[in-house]
mmCIF file of C-alpha atoms in Angstrom:
data_model
loop_
_atom_site.group_PDB
_atom_site.id
_atom_site.type_symbol
_atom_site.label_atom_id
_atom_site.label_comp_id
_atom_site.label_asym_id
_atom_site.label_seq_id
_atom_site.Cartn_x
_atom_site.Cartn_y
_atom_site.Cartn_z
ATOM 1 C CA MET A 1177 69.273 131.390 91.861
ATOM 2 C CA ASP A 1178 70.859 134.652 92.862
ATOM 3 C CA THR A 1179 74.537 135.614 92.780
ATOM 4 C CA VAL A 1180 75.167 135.012 96.489
ATOM 5 C CA THR A 1181 73.863 131.443 96.288
ATOM 6 C CA ALA A 1182 75.952 130.734 93.197
ATOM 7 C CA MET A 1183 79.095 132.088 94.910
ATOM 8 C CA ARG A 1184 78.412 129.940 98.000
ATOM 9 C CA ALA A 1185 77.985 126.847 95.826
ATOM 10 C CA LEU A 1186 81.215 127.601 93.969
ATOM 11 C CA ALA A 1187 83.098 128.210 97.243
ATOM 12 C CA ALA A 1188 81.770 124.924 98.657
ATOM 13 C CA LEU A 1189 82.868 123.087 95.508
ATOM 14 C CA VAL A 1190 86.365 124.591 95.712
ATOM 15 C CA LEU A 1191 86.577 123.684 99.411
ATOM 16 C CA VAL A 1192 85.531 120.066 98.825
ATOM 17 C CA LEU A 1193 87.921 119.654 95.879
ATOM 18 C CA GLY A 1194 90.711 121.170 97.981
ATOM 19 C CA LEU A 1195 90.020 118.716 100.803
ATOM 20 C CA ILE A 1196 90.043 115.781 98.380
ATOM 21 C CA GLY A 1197 93.297 117.001 96.825
ATOM 22 C CA GLY A 1198 94.886 117.488 100.241
ATOM 23 C CA LEU A 1199 93.869 114.004 101.331
ATOM 24 C CA TYR A 1200 95.273 112.527 98.116
ATOM 25 C CA TRP A 1201 98.562 114.424 98.560
ATOM 26 C CA GLY A 1202 98.826 113.328 102.201
ATOM 27 C CA LEU A 1203 98.209 109.687 101.393
ATOM 28 C CA ARG A 1204 100.776 109.712 98.585
ATOM 29 C CA ARG A 1205 103.281 111.552 100.770
ATOM 30 C CA PHE A 1206 103.001 109.455 103.910
ATOM 31 C CA THR A 1207 102.052 106.010 102.539
ATOM 32 C CA SER A 1208 103.237 103.938 99.603
ATOM 33 C CA LEU A 1209 100.257 104.069 97.234
ATOM 34 C CA THR A 1210 102.345 104.034 94.072
ATOM 35 C CA PRO A 1211 103.323 100.745 92.401
ATOM 36 C CA GLY A 1212 107.006 100.055 92.467
ATOM 37 C CA VAL A 1213 107.619 102.019 95.647
ATOM 38 C CA SER A 1214 108.284 99.867 98.650
ATOM 39 C CA ASP A 1215 109.629 100.427 102.141
ATOM 40 C CA SER A 1216 111.774 97.294 102.083
ATOM 41 C CA GLY A 1217 114.173 96.511 99.278
ATOM 42 C CA GLU A 1218 113.158 92.851 99.254
ATOM 43 C CA LEU A 1219 109.818 93.135 97.404
ATOM 44 C CA ARG A 1220 109.214 95.520 94.504
ATOM 45 C CA VAL A 1221 107.245 95.821 91.287
ATOM 46 C CA LYS A 1222 109.764 96.300 88.487
ATOM 47 C CA SER A 1223 107.315 96.994 85.646
ATOM 48 C CA TRP A 1224 103.660 96.937 84.580
ATOM 49 C CA ARG A 1225 102.303 96.338 81.079
ATOM 50 C CA PRO A 1226 98.663 96.270 79.961
ATOM 51 C CA PHE A 1227 97.690 92.846 78.643
ATOM 52 C CA ASP A 1228 94.189 93.735 77.515
ATOM 53 C CA SER A 1229 91.438 96.048 78.718
ATOM 54 C CA ARG A 1230 90.989 94.167 81.996
ATOM 55 C CA LYS A 1231 94.325 92.463 82.699
ATOM 56 C CA LYS A 1232 97.903 93.580 83.316
ATOM 57 C CA LEU A 1233 101.269 91.861 83.335
ATOM 58 C CA ALA A 1234 103.582 92.650 86.249
ATOM 59 C CA VAL A 1235 107.206 91.762 86.851
ATOM 60 C CA VAL A 1236 107.724 91.498 90.609
ATOM 61 C CA GLN A 1237 111.129 91.029 92.226
ATOM 62 C CA TRP A 1238 111.278 89.245 95.561
ATOM 63 C CA GLY A 1239 114.753 88.713 96.927
ATOM 64 C CA ASP A 1240 116.828 87.137 94.167
ATOM 65 C CA GLU A 1241 113.850 85.974 92.081
ATOM 66 C CA GLU A 1242 111.572 87.659 89.526
ATOM 67 C CA PHE A 1243 107.974 86.640 88.893
ATOM 68 C CA LEU A 1244 105.838 87.382 85.828
ATOM 69 C CA ILE A 1245 102.244 87.689 87.068
ATOM 70 C CA LEU A 1246 99.056 88.186 85.061
ATOM 71 C CA THR A 1247 96.610 90.202 87.180
ATOM 72 C CA GLY A 1248 92.895 90.250 86.498
ATOM 73 C CA GLN A 1249 89.646 91.255 88.150
ATOM 74 C CA THR A 1250 88.941 87.902 89.779
ATOM 75 C CA GLN A 1251 92.167 85.919 89.490
ATOM 76 C CA ASP A 1252 95.948 86.412 89.437
ATOM 77 C CA THR A 1253 98.136 83.880 87.646
ATOM 78 C CA LEU A 1254 101.859 83.210 87.958
ATOM 79 C CA ILE A 1255 103.165 82.932 84.396
ATOM 80 C CA SER A 1256 106.870 82.406 85.026
ATOM 81 C CA SER A 1257 109.663 82.869 87.539
ATOM 82 C CA ARG A 1258 113.433 83.112 87.295
ATOM 83 C CA LYS A 1259 116.513 84.009 89.300
ATOM 84 C CA VAL A 1260 117.661 87.620 88.977
ATOM 85 C CA GLN A 1261 120.774 87.909 86.872
ATOM 86 C CA GLY A 1262 123.433 90.460 87.793
ATOM 87 C CA ASP A 1263 124.766 93.204 85.507
ATOM 88 C CA VAL A 1264 126.607 91.498 82.613
ATOM 89 C CA SER A 1265 129.227 94.251 82.229
ATOM 90 C CA ALA A 1266 129.977 94.229 85.975
ATOM 91 C CA GLU A 1267 130.371 90.438 86.062
ATOM 92 C CA SER A 1268 132.712 90.282 83.074
ATOM 93 C CA GLY A 1269 134.927 93.060 84.435
ATOM 94 C CA GLU A 1270 134.386 95.377 81.480
ATOM 95 C CA GLU A 1271 134.488 99.137 81.969
ATOM 96 C CA ASN A 1272 132.494 101.661 79.975
#
């Protein structure tokens, strides 16, 4: 393999990686691919925690309720739900 062929291969690799990076940036910029980011304030993922190597725990807020969900490869399970409680210091009238 001569130098010209190696430079063409390297330039093609850089071009393809640049296209992939540009596509990734565009999708992140113009769509909501990140967890926790939502267009409406009614549904949002508040936190994620790994449960084991294949499952995760998620706290999802929907309206005035929170749901603890165990997500897996083949099945998602609702663990618990509760009403969202307001800020304790704001409700009691205390100032910081």
